[in-house]
């Protein structure tokens, strides 16, 4: 299968025609210092959202904040590690204090280690995956619930095609992501009565972090990585801002008011099944 050469692009506020689909909505995004978190923050800022973003990397988080403010958004940025409950609690409370409520929660933050066989995985590998992804998602949902139950809202959690399809070498990561999908379905049923929607996304797109790894690799490795990311129905790699953020926007906005408990695959048809 052939593939289209990938050309990195930098998203700006001029690249999208805003329809103000999140006008006045208070949106929390974890892991917003780069990758999908950064791109979602920018897209949501362009759609009128008030943003509360967190991450562990202060300098990179500030860069995201600056971009979103340039797009016209009010932004609260706090350094927080999603594996630390006290830091998350302080972040959520500060968000509510600053903006008055919480409408949308995007549980994006997670870590992923280099692939290695299951028999070489340790309990530490599993604990790291669970604390960064599952525990953070679990805690953020519980912390945000008191604010969302009054008027409804949307929660976007992150699964992975690595879990859905059992990619070799990613046992801990896949276990964590599938746990998040199961948790999301349960909470969707329990919280639907409050008008709170809970959905998962499974993306497969190139982000700025992926680009950094590509650019530091030999040409043959670059070609292999891009080719691998192009093994889908569209015959090209997906781009975070252009191809993924519109789907996240759909789930965050009232356009998805009748969608909950679902997993949305945003990966160009990489894993088409019956």
Short mmCIF file of C-alpha atoms in Angstrom, two decimals:
data_model
loop_
_atom_site.label_atom_id
_atom_site.label_comp_id
_atom_site.label_asym_id
_atom_site.label_seq_id
_atom_site.Cartn_x
_atom_site.Cartn_y
_atom_site.Cartn_z
CA UNK A 1 0.00 0.00 0.00
CA UNK A 2 1.31 3.42 -0.90
CA UNK A 3 1.09 6.45 1.31
CA UNK A 4 1.00 10.19 1.08
CA UNK A 5 4.05 12.09 2.28
CA UNK A 6 3.29 13.84 5.55
CA UNK A 7 3.92 17.58 5.77
CA UNK A 8 3.72 19.06 9.28
CA UNK A 9 1.43 22.02 9.70
CA UNK A 10 0.97 24.62 12.39
CA UNK A 11 -2.61 25.34 13.33
CA UNK A 12 -3.64 28.97 13.68
CA UNK A 13 -6.86 30.72 14.44
CA UNK A 14 -7.18 31.52 10.73
CA UNK A 15 -7.43 27.87 9.70
CA UNK A 16 -10.95 27.24 10.95
CA UNK A 17 -14.27 29.01 10.46
CA UNK A 18 -15.61 29.18 14.00
CA UNK A 19 -19.29 28.56 14.61
CA UNK A 20 -18.96 29.32 18.34
CA UNK A 21 -20.17 25.82 19.19
CA UNK A 22 -18.63 26.08 22.66
CA UNK A 23 -19.49 29.70 23.33
CA UNK A 24 -19.35 30.29 27.09
CA UNK A 25 -18.67 26.62 27.90
CA UNK A 26 -16.07 25.89 30.59
CA UNK A 27 -13.80 23.11 29.33
CA UNK A 28 -11.13 21.23 31.27
CA UNK A 29 -8.38 19.50 29.29
CA UNK A 30 -5.67 17.45 30.99
CA UNK A 31 -2.31 16.83 29.36
CA UNK A 32 -2.52 20.08 27.37
CA UNK A 33 1.19 20.88 27.10
CA UNK A 34 1.47 19.18 23.71
CA UNK A 35 0.05 16.51 21.45
CA UNK A 36 -3.71 16.12 21.18
CA UNK A 37 -4.32 18.12 24.34
CA UNK A 38 -2.70 21.20 22.88
CA UNK A 39 -4.54 20.90 19.57
CA UNK A 40 -7.92 20.36 21.26
CA UNK A 41 -7.30 23.38 23.48
CA UNK A 42 -6.67 25.57 20.44
CA UNK A 43 -9.69 24.28 18.53
CA UNK A 44 -11.96 24.73 21.53
CA UNK A 45 -10.59 28.22 22.15
CA UNK A 46 -11.51 29.13 18.58
CA UNK A 47 -15.05 27.88 19.25
CA UNK A 48 -15.56 30.21 22.20
CA UNK A 49 -14.71 27.96 25.16
CA UNK A 50 -13.32 29.12 28.47
CA UNK A 51 -10.40 26.81 29.13
CA UNK A 52 -8.83 25.23 32.18
CA UNK A 53 -5.74 23.29 31.13
CA UNK A 54 -3.17 21.33 33.09
CA UNK A 55 0.00 19.35 32.45
CA UNK A 56 3.31 18.54 34.11
CA UNK A 57 5.49 20.62 31.78
CA UNK A 58 5.09 24.26 32.81
CA UNK A 59 6.91 25.86 29.89
CA UNK A 60 5.01 23.86 27.28
CA UNK A 61 1.74 24.46 29.10
CA UNK A 62 2.38 28.20 28.96
CA UNK A 63 2.88 27.94 25.19
CA UNK A 64 -0.55 26.34 24.86
CA UNK A 65 -2.08 29.02 27.07
CA UNK A 66 -0.54 31.78 24.95
CA UNK A 67 -1.91 30.27 21.72
CA UNK A 68 -5.39 29.94 23.17
CA UNK A 69 -5.38 33.48 24.51
CA UNK A 70 -4.32 34.73 21.09
CA UNK A 71 -7.42 32.94 19.77
CA UNK A 72 -9.51 35.00 22.18
CA UNK A 73 -10.08 32.52 25.02
CA UNK A 74 -9.98 33.02 28.75
CA UNK A 75 -7.48 30.45 30.02
CA UNK A 76 -6.56 29.03 33.42
CA UNK A 77 -3.34 27.01 33.27
CA UNK A 78 -2.04 24.99 36.23
CA UNK A 79 0.79 22.52 36.60
CA UNK A 80 -0.73 19.25 37.79
CA UNK A 81 0.09 15.54 37.61
CA UNK A 82 -3.03 13.45 37.01
CA UNK A 83 -1.63 10.65 39.17
CA UNK A 84 -1.75 12.96 42.23
CA UNK A 85 -5.23 13.39 43.66
CA UNK A 86 -4.44 16.51 45.69
CA UNK A 87 -3.16 18.31 42.59
CA UNK A 88 -6.26 17.36 40.60
CA UNK A 89 -8.56 18.47 43.42
CA UNK A 90 -6.85 21.85 43.60
CA UNK A 91 -7.06 22.21 39.80
CA UNK A 92 -10.79 21.42 39.64
CA UNK A 93 -11.59 23.70 42.57
CA UNK A 94 -9.59 26.54 41.01
CA UNK A 95 -11.44 26.03 37.72
CA UNK A 96 -14.82 26.28 39.42
CA UNK A 97 -13.67 29.30 41.42
CA UNK A 98 -12.42 31.06 38.28
CA UNK A 99 -15.26 30.28 35.86
CA UNK A 100 -18.17 29.37 38.13
CA UNK A 101 -18.83 25.88 36.79
CA UNK A 102 -17.54 23.04 34.58
CA UNK A 103 -19.29 21.96 31.37
CA UNK A 104 -16.85 19.70 29.56
CA UNK A 105 -14.09 17.41 30.83
CA UNK A 106 -11.47 15.99 28.48
CA UNK A 107 -9.34 13.30 30.14
CA UNK A 108 -6.47 13.34 27.69
CA UNK A 109 -3.40 12.91 29.93
CA UNK A 110 -1.68 9.52 29.84
CA UNK A 111 1.76 8.01 29.44
CA UNK A 112 2.90 5.26 27.11
CA UNK A 113 6.14 3.33 27.31
CA UNK A 114 8.16 1.70 24.54
CA UNK A 115 6.65 -1.60 23.39
CA UNK A 116 7.97 -4.81 24.92
CA UNK A 117 6.60 -8.37 25.31
CA UNK A 118 4.05 -9.10 28.01
CA UNK A 119 6.41 -11.47 29.84
CA UNK A 120 8.87 -8.59 30.18
CA UNK A 121 6.24 -6.27 31.64
CA UNK A 122 6.54 -5.59 35.35
CA UNK A 123 3.98 -4.57 37.93
CA UNK A 124 5.63 -1.16 37.85
CA UNK A 125 4.78 -0.89 34.14
CA UNK A 126 1.16 -1.65 34.94
CA UNK A 127 1.05 0.73 37.91
CA UNK A 128 2.49 3.57 35.83
CA UNK A 129 -0.09 3.05 33.11
CA UNK A 130 -2.99 2.79 35.55
CA UNK A 131 -2.02 5.83 37.58
CA UNK A 132 -1.44 8.11 34.59
CA UNK A 133 -4.52 7.08 32.66
CA UNK A 134 -7.19 5.12 34.51
CA UNK A 135 -6.77 6.63 37.98
CA UNK A 136 -6.54 10.16 36.60
CA UNK A 137 -9.68 9.66 34.50
CA UNK A 138 -11.54 8.10 37.44
CA UNK A 139 -10.61 10.90 39.83
CA UNK A 140 -11.29 13.76 37.44
CA UNK A 141 -14.78 12.45 36.69
CA UNK A 142 -15.63 12.20 40.37
CA UNK A 143 -14.18 15.64 41.11
CA UNK A 144 -16.10 17.32 38.27
CA UNK A 145 -19.43 15.60 38.89
CA UNK A 146 -20.74 18.04 41.55
CA UNK A 147 -20.44 20.89 39.06
CA UNK A 148 -21.84 19.03 36.04
CA UNK A 149 -24.84 17.41 37.71
CA UNK A 150 -26.64 20.74 37.99
CA UNK A 151 -26.84 21.38 34.25
CA UNK A 152 -25.41 18.37 32.41
CA UNK A 153 -22.25 18.24 30.37
CA UNK A 154 -19.87 16.14 28.33
CA UNK A 155 -16.96 13.93 29.36
CA UNK A 156 -14.49 12.76 26.73
CA UNK A 157 -12.22 9.90 27.74
CA UNK A 158 -9.45 8.28 25.74
CA UNK A 159 -9.27 4.67 24.69
CA UNK A 160 -6.81 3.35 22.12
CA UNK A 161 -6.74 1.12 19.09
CA UNK A 162 -3.87 -0.55 20.95
CA UNK A 163 -6.42 -1.85 23.43
CA UNK A 164 -9.31 -2.48 21.03
CA UNK A 165 -7.14 -4.52 18.67
CA UNK A 166 -4.54 -5.86 21.11
CA UNK A 167 -1.38 -4.42 19.63
CA UNK A 168 1.61 -6.56 20.54
CA UNK A 169 4.02 -5.04 23.04
CA UNK A 170 1.50 -2.74 24.73
CA UNK A 171 0.00 -4.96 27.44
CA UNK A 172 -0.05 -2.38 30.26
CA UNK A 173 -1.20 0.45 28.01
CA UNK A 174 -3.92 -1.68 26.41
CA UNK A 175 -5.17 -2.89 29.81
CA UNK A 176 -5.41 0.69 31.06
CA UNK A 177 -7.20 1.95 27.96
CA UNK A 178 -9.73 -0.87 27.88
CA UNK A 179 -10.44 -0.26 31.57
CA UNK A 180 -11.18 3.37 30.74
CA UNK A 181 -13.63 2.31 28.03
CA UNK A 182 -15.43 -0.01 30.43
CA UNK A 183 -15.55 2.65 33.12
CA UNK A 184 -16.92 5.16 30.62
CA UNK A 185 -19.83 2.91 29.67
CA UNK A 186 -20.79 2.37 33.31
CA UNK A 187 -20.66 6.07 34.17
CA UNK A 188 -22.60 6.94 31.00
CA UNK A 189 -25.47 4.80 32.27
CA UNK A 190 -25.32 6.11 35.84
CA UNK A 191 -25.00 9.80 34.99
CA UNK A 192 -27.31 10.01 31.99
CA UNK A 193 -30.11 11.01 34.36
CA UNK A 194 -28.17 14.21 35.06
CA UNK A 195 -27.72 15.02 31.38
CA UNK A 196 -24.03 14.08 31.52
CA UNK A 197 -22.70 12.33 28.42
CA UNK A 198 -19.62 10.11 28.66
CA UNK A 199 -17.87 8.95 25.50
CA UNK A 200 -14.48 7.61 24.44
CA UNK A 201 -12.30 8.40 21.46
CA UNK A 202 -9.68 6.15 19.91
CA UNK A 203 -7.44 8.36 17.74
CA UNK A 204 -4.56 7.49 15.45
CA UNK A 205 -3.01 10.71 14.19
CA UNK A 206 0.36 12.41 14.11
CA UNK A 207 0.94 15.00 16.82
CA UNK A 208 3.75 17.45 17.49
CA UNK A 209 5.30 14.97 19.91
CA UNK A 210 5.28 12.28 17.24
CA UNK A 211 6.82 14.75 14.83
CA UNK A 212 9.67 15.42 17.25
CA UNK A 213 10.48 11.71 17.33
CA UNK A 214 10.30 11.47 13.54
CA UNK A 215 12.59 14.43 12.91
CA UNK A 216 15.23 13.01 15.24
CA UNK A 217 15.29 9.70 13.37
CA UNK A 218 17.26 8.63 10.25
CA UNK A 219 15.47 9.08 6.92
CA UNK A 220 14.71 5.37 6.54
CA UNK A 221 13.12 5.30 9.99
CA UNK A 222 11.08 8.39 9.14
CA UNK A 223 9.77 6.72 5.99
CA UNK A 224 8.90 3.56 7.93
CA UNK A 225 7.03 5.46 10.65
CA UNK A 226 5.04 7.58 8.23
CA UNK A 227 4.31 4.54 6.09
CA UNK A 228 3.07 2.66 9.14
CA UNK A 229 0.81 5.56 10.11
CA UNK A 230 -0.60 5.46 6.56
CA UNK A 231 -1.86 1.88 6.75
CA UNK A 232 -5.52 2.83 6.71
CA UNK A 233 -8.43 3.26 4.33
CA UNK A 234 -7.39 6.83 3.53
CA UNK A 235 -3.80 5.88 2.61
CA UNK A 236 -2.29 8.76 4.56
CA UNK A 237 -1.39 9.66 8.13
CA UNK A 238 -3.92 11.69 10.07
CA UNK A 239 -3.16 15.14 11.42
CA UNK A 240 -4.10 16.05 14.98
CA UNK A 241 -5.64 19.47 14.37
CA UNK A 242 -7.23 18.95 10.97
CA UNK A 243 -8.43 15.37 11.33
CA UNK A 244 -8.96 14.71 15.03
CA UNK A 245 -10.08 17.91 16.75
CA UNK A 246 -13.36 18.22 14.77
CA UNK A 247 -14.42 14.86 16.22
CA UNK A 248 -13.51 15.99 19.74
CA UNK A 249 -15.44 19.21 19.14
CA UNK A 250 -18.51 17.19 18.13
CA UNK A 251 -18.42 15.28 21.42
CA UNK A 252 -17.82 18.43 23.47
CA UNK A 253 -20.63 20.39 21.85
CA UNK A 254 -24.40 20.08 21.93
CA UNK A 255 -24.19 18.45 18.49
CA UNK A 256 -23.66 15.16 20.36
CA UNK A 257 -26.47 15.69 22.87
CA UNK A 258 -27.93 12.21 22.05
CA UNK A 259 -24.61 10.35 22.04
CA UNK A 260 -23.30 8.68 25.19
CA UNK A 261 -21.53 5.49 26.21
CA UNK A 262 -19.92 5.24 22.78
CA UNK A 263 -16.41 4.78 21.42
CA UNK A 264 -15.60 6.95 18.40
CA UNK A 265 -12.69 5.69 16.29
CA UNK A 266 -10.91 8.61 14.65
CA UNK A 267 -8.19 6.81 12.70
CA UNK A 268 -8.95 6.94 8.98
CA UNK A 269 -10.28 3.40 8.84
CA UNK A 270 -7.14 1.78 10.21
CA UNK A 271 -9.17 -0.91 11.96
CA UNK A 272 -12.32 -1.58 9.98
CA UNK A 273 -14.23 -4.58 11.30
CA UNK A 274 -17.69 -6.04 10.89
#
